[in-house]
Tab-separated table of C-alpha atoms in Angstrom:
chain	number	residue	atom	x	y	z
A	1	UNK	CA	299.388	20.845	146.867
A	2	UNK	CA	303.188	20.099	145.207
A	3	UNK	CA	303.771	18.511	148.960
A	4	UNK	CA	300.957	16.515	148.631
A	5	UNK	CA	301.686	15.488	145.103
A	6	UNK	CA	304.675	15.189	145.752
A	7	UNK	CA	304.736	12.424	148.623
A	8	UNK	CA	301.675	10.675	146.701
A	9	UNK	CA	303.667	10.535	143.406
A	10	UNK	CA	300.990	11.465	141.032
A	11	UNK	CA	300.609	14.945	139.151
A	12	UNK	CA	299.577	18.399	141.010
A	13	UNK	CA	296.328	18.123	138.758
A	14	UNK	CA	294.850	14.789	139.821
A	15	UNK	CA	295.773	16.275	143.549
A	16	UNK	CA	293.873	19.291	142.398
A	17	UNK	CA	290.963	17.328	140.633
A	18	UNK	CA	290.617	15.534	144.127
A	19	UNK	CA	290.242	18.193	146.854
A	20	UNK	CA	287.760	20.440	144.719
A	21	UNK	CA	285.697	16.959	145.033
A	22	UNK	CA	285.817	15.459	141.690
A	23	UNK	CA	284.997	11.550	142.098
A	24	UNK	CA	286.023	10.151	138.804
A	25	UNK	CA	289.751	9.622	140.472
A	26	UNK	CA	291.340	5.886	140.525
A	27	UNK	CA	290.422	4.851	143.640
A	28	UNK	CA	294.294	4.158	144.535
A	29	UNK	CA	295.391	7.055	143.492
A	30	UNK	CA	292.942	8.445	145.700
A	31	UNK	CA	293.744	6.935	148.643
A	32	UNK	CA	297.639	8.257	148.430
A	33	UNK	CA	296.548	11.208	147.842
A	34	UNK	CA	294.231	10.797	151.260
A	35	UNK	CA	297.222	9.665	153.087
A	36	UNK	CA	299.864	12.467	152.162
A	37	UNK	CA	297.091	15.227	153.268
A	38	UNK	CA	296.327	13.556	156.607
A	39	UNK	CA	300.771	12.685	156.945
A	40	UNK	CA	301.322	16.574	155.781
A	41	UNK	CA	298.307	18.296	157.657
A	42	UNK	CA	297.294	19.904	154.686
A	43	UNK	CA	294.241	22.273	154.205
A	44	UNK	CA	292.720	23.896	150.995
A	45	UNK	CA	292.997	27.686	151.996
A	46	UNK	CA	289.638	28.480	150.603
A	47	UNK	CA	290.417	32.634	150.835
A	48	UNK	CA	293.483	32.193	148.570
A	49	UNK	CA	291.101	29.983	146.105
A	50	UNK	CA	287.947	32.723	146.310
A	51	UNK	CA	290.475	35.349	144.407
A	52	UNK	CA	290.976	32.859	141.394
A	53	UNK	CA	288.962	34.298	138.506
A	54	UNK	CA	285.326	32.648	138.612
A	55	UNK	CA	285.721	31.034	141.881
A	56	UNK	CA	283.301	31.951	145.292
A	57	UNK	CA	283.933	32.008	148.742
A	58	UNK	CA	280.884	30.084	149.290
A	59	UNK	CA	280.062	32.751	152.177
A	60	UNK	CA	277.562	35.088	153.295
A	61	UNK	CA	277.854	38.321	155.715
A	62	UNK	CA	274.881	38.511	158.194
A	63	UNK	CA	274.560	41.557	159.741
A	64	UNK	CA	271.917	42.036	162.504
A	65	UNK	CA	271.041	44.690	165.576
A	66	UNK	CA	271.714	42.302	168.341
A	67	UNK	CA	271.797	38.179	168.002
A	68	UNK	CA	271.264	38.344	171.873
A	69	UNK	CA	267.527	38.919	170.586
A	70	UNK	CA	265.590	35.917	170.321
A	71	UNK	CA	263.933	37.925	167.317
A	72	UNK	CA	266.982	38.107	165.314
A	73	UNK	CA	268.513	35.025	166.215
A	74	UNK	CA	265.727	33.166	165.024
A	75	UNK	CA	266.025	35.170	161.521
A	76	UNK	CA	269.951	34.068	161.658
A	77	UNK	CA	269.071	30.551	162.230
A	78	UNK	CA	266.446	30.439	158.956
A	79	UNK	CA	269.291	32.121	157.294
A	80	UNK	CA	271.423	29.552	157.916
A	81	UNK	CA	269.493	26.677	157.282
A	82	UNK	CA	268.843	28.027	154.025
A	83	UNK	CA	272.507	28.802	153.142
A	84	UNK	CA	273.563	25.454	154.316
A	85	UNK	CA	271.439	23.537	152.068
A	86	UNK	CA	273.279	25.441	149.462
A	87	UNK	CA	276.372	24.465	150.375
A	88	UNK	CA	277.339	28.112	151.895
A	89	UNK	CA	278.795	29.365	155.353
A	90	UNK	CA	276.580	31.784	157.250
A	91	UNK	CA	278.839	34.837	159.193
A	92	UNK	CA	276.937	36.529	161.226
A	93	UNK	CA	277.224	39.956	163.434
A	94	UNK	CA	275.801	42.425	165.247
A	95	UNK	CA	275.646	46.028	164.907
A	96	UNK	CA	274.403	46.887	168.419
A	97	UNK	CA	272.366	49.502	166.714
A	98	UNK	CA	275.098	51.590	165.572
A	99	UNK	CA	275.632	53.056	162.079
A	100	UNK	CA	279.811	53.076	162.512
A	101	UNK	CA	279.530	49.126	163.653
A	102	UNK	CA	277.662	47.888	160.847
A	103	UNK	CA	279.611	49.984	158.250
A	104	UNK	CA	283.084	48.499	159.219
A	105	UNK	CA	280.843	44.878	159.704
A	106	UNK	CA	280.353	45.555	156.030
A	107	UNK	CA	283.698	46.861	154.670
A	108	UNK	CA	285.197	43.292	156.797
A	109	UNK	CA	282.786	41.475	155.088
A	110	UNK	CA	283.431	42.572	151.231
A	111	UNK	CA	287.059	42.528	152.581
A	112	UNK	CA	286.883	38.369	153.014
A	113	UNK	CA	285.128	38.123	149.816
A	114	UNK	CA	281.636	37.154	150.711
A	115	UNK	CA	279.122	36.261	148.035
A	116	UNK	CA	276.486	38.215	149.186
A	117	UNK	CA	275.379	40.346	152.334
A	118	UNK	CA	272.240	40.208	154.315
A	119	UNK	CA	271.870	43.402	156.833
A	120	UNK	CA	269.134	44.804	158.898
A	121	UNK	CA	270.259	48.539	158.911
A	122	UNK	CA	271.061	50.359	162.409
A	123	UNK	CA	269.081	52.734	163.894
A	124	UNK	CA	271.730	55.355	163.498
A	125	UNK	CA	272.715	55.018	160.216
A	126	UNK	CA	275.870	55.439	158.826
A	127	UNK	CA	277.145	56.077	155.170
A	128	UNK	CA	274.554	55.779	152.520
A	129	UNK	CA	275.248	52.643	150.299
A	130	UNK	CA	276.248	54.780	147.945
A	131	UNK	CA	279.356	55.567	149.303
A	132	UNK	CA	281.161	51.943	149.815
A	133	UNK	CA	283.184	51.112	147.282
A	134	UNK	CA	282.490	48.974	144.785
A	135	UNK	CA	282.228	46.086	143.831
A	136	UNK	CA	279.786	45.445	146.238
A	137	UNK	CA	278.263	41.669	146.292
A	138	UNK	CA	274.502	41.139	146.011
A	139	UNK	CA	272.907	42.743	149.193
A	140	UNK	CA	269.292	41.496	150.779
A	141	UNK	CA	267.428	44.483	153.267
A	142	UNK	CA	265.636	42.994	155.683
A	143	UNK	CA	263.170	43.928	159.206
A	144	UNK	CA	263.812	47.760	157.898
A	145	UNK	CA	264.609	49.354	154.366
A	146	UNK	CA	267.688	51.116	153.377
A	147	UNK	CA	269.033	53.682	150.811
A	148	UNK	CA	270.229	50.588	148.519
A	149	UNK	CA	267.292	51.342	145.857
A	150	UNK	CA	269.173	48.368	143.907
A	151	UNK	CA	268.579	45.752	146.585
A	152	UNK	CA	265.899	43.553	147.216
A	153	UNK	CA	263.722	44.488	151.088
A	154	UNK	CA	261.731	41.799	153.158
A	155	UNK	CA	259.930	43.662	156.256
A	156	UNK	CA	256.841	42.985	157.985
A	157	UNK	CA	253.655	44.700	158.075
A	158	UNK	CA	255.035	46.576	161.457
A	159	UNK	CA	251.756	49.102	161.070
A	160	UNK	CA	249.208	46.922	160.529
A	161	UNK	CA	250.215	43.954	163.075
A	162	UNK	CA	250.447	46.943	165.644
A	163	UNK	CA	246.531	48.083	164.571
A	164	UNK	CA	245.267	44.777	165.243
A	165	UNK	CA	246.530	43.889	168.177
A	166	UNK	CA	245.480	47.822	169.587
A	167	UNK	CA	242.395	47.546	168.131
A	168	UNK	CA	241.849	44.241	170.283
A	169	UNK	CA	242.643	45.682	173.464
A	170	UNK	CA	240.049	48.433	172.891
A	171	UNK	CA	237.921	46.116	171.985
A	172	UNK	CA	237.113	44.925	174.954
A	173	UNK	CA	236.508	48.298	176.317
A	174	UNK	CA	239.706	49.388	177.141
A	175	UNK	CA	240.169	54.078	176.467
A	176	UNK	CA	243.591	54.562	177.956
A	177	UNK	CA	246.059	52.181	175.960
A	178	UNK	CA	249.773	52.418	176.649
A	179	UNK	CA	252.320	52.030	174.184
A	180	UNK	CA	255.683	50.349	175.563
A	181	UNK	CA	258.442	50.073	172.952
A	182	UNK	CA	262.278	51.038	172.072
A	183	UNK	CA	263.314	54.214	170.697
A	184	UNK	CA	261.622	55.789	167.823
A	185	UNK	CA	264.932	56.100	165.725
A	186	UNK	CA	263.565	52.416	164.927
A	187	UNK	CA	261.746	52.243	161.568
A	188	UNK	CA	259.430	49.426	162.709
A	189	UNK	CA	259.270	51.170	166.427
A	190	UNK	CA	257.523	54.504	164.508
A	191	UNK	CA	255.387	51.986	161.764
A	192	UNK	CA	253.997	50.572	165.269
A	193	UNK	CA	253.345	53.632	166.732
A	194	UNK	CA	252.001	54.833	163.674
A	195	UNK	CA	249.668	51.698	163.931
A	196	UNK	CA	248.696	51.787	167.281
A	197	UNK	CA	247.352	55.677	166.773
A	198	UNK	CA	245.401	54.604	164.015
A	199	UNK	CA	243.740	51.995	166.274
A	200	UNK	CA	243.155	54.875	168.533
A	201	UNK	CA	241.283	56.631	165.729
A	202	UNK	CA	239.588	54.267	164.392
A	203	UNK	CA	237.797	54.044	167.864
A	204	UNK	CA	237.190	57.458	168.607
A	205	UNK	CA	239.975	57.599	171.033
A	206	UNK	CA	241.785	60.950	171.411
A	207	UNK	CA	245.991	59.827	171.282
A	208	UNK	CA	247.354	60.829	174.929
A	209	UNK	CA	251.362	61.241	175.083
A	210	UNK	CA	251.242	60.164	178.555
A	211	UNK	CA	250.460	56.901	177.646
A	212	UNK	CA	253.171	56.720	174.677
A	213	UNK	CA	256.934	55.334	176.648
A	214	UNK	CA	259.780	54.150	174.203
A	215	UNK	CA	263.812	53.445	175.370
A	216	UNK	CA	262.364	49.899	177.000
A	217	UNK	CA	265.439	48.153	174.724
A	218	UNK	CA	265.811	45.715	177.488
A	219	UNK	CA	263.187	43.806	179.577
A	220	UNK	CA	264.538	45.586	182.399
A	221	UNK	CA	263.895	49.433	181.128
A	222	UNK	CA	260.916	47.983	180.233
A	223	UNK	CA	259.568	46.607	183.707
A	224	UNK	CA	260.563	49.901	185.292
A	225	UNK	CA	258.799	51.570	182.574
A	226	UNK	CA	255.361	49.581	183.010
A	227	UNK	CA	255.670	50.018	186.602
A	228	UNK	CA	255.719	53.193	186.473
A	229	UNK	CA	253.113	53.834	184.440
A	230	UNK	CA	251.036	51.877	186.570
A	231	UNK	CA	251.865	54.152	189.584
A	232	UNK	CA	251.200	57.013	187.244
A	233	UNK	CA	248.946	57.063	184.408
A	234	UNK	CA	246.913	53.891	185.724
A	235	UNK	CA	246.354	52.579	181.955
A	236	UNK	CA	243.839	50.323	180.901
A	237	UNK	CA	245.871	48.113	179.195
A	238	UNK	CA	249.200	47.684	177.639
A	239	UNK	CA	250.565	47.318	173.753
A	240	UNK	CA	253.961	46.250	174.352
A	241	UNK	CA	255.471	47.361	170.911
A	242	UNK	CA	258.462	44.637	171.128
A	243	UNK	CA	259.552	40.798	172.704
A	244	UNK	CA	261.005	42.552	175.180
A	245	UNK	CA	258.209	45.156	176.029
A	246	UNK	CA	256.383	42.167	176.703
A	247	UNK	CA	258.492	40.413	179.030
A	248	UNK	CA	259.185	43.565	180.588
A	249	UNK	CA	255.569	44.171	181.533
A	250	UNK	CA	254.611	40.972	182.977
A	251	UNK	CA	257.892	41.132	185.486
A	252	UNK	CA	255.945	44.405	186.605
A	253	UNK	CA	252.483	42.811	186.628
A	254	UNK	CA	253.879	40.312	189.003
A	255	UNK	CA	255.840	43.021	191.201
A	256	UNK	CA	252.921	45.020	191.301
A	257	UNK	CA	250.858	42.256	192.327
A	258	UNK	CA	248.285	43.476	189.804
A	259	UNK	CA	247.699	42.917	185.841
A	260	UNK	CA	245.999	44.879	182.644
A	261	UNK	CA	245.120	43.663	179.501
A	262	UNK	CA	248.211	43.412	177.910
A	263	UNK	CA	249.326	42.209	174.139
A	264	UNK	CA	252.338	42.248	172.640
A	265	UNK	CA	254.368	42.672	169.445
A	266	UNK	CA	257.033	39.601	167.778
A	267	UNK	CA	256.580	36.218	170.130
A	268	UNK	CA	258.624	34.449	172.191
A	269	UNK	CA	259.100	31.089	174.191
A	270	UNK	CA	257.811	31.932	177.590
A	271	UNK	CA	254.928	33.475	176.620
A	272	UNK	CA	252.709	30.808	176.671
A	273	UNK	CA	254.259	30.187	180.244
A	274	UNK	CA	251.668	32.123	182.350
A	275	UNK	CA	248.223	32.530	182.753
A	276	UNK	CA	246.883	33.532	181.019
A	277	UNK	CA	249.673	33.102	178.040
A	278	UNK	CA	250.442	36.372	176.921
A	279	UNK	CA	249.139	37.381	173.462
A	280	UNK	CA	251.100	38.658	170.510
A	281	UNK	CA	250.967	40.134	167.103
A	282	UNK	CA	253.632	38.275	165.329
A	283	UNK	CA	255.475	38.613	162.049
A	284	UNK	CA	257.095	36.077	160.209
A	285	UNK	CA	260.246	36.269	161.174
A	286	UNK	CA	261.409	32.945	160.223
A	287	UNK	CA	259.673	33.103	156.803
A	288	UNK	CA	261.446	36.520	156.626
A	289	UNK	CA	265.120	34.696	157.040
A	290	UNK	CA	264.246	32.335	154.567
A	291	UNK	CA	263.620	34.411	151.949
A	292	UNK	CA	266.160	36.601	152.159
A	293	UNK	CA	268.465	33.498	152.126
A	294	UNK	CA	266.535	32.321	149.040
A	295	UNK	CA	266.574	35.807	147.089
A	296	UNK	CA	270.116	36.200	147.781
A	297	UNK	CA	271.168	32.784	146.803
A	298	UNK	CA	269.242	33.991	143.247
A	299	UNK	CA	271.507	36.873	143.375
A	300	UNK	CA	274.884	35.287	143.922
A	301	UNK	CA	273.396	32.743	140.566
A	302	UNK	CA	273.121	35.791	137.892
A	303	UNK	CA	269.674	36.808	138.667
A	304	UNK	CA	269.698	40.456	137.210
A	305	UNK	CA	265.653	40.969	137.405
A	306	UNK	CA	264.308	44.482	138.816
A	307	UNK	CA	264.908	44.730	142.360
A	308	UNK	CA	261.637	43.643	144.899
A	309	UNK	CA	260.375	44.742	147.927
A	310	UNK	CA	258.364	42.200	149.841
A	311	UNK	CA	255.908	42.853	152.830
A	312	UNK	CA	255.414	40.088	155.015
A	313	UNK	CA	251.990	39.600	156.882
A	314	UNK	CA	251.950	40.163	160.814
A	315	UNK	CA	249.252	37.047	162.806
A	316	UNK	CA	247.208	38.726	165.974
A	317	UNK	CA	246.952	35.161	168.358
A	318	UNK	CA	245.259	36.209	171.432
A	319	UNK	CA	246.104	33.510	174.273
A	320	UNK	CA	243.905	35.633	177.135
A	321	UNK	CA	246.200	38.513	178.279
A	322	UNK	CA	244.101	40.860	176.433
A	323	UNK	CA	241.088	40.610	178.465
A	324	UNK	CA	242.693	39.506	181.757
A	325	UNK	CA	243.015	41.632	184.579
A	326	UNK	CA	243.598	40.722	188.588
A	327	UNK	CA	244.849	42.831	192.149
């Protein structure tokens, strides 16, 4: 900024009055200070002013499982809509699941100064959040909760959304219903299972382990999983406890040249493609992102209220794949 002053010829504090956006500059002096930062190249370094005493990053660490997920990518998205109408920079990355990721994710984060951290914890879990160092910025829990007592938690009703959809399928008379999800390390993989047995129950329907397959975390596992269950066990029909469950078990529908009543948890953009569309119990994810952007946000402005867990409802639309069968 003395360069740019400099070859402007006015003071370092009008130069610094006019790139932290103050308008009440003479307009000439203005424009030579415009022209000496385009002739210089210069460029606030917005790190170097985040360590000043009361000054922000105007950042935010995102940490997810896997933004390949159209599930969490659409969280990351409402996340950084929200942020951006703020006036902040959303940084997001994934964990791939693994505790030792998203702790360093974390420590890089609070190591570039972000204002405030949103995380969905790993499946293998790391270090409690009682053991990184402090200070540690205001932190937002969300699709599954954590040991940080002192943060605020947004999940979904992962048991509930899982008992309506199951209780759908044996509804319509189906006994043996499979369960199709991703390991039960998962907190909302074992609130669906924990669901989907109380659908069983609830219908008189003793809980077979046969029927219950997780490890489907990619559509592929998945379709070899369904497949082989249809070879095997012979189901009745299908809770696929995940997007890509779902997907998963209409690639083996069509290789098999046969389909059960199928329904799925969390939706996604081809499944109104087939017919019938395939139906879903499906939280709120994007209501979940913006939330979590919005309590955050609070955070990073001095709110200091008692910490809040919020629960967010799952819908049950059935499109027709719960009651359609053909082969």
């Amino acid at each position: 900024m003395n360069d740019v002053a400099q070859e402007a010829g006015v003071a370092l504090k009008t130069v610094s009055r006019y790139v932290n956006g103050e308008t009440n500059i003479n307009p000439e002096l203005a424009k030579r200070i415009r022209d000496a930062i385009t002739l210089l190249g210069y460029r606030r370094n917005l790190a170097a002013a985040s360590l000043r005493p009361g000054r922000s990053s105007r950042m935010i660490g995102l940490v997810i499982s896997d933004l390949a997920n159209p599930y969490y990518s659409t969280i990351a998205r409402a996340i950084e809509s929200a942020a951006a109408a703020a006036g902040y920079l959303l940084i997001t990355a994934s964990s791939e699941e693994s505790g030792e990721n998203h702790d360093r994710l974390v420590d890089r984060f609070i190591g570039q100064q972000v204002d405030g951290l949103i995380v969905v914890p790993p499946a293998h879990p790391g270090r409690s959040w009682a053991d990184v160092t402090p200070p540690v910025p205001p932190l937002v829990v969300i699709d599954r909760p954590a040991d940080a007592t002192w943060s605020d938690t947004i999940l979904a009703d992962n048991a509930g959304g899982a008992n309506a959809a199951t209780a759908a399928l044996t509804a319509t008379g189906a006994r043996r219903v499979a369960f199709v999800g991703d390991t039960l390390a998962l907190y909302t993989m074992s609130e669906r299972l924990r669901g989907y047995r109380l659908a069983l129950e609830d219908a008189g329907i003793t809980f077979d382990e046969n029927l219950i397959v997780t490890g489907a975390h990619s559509a592929d596992e998945a379709a070899s999983i369904v497949s082989r269950l249809l070879r095997e066990q012979r189901p009745d029909a299908i809770f696929a406890a995940n997007n890509r469950a779902s997907i998963g078990s209409v690639l083996a529908f069509r290789d098999a040249g046969t389909a059960i009543p199928l329904i799925g948890f969390d939706d996604f953009e081809s499944a109104r493609l087939g017919t019938p569309a395939v139906s879903v119990a499906t939280p709120r994810i994007e209501e979940m992102g913006r939330l979590a952007a919005e309590r955050l946000l609070a955070r990073i402005d001095g709110d200091t209220s008692p910490s809040t867990t919020t629960v967010l409802p799952v819908e049950l639309i059935l499109r027709g794949s719960e009651e359609a069968t053909s082969g």
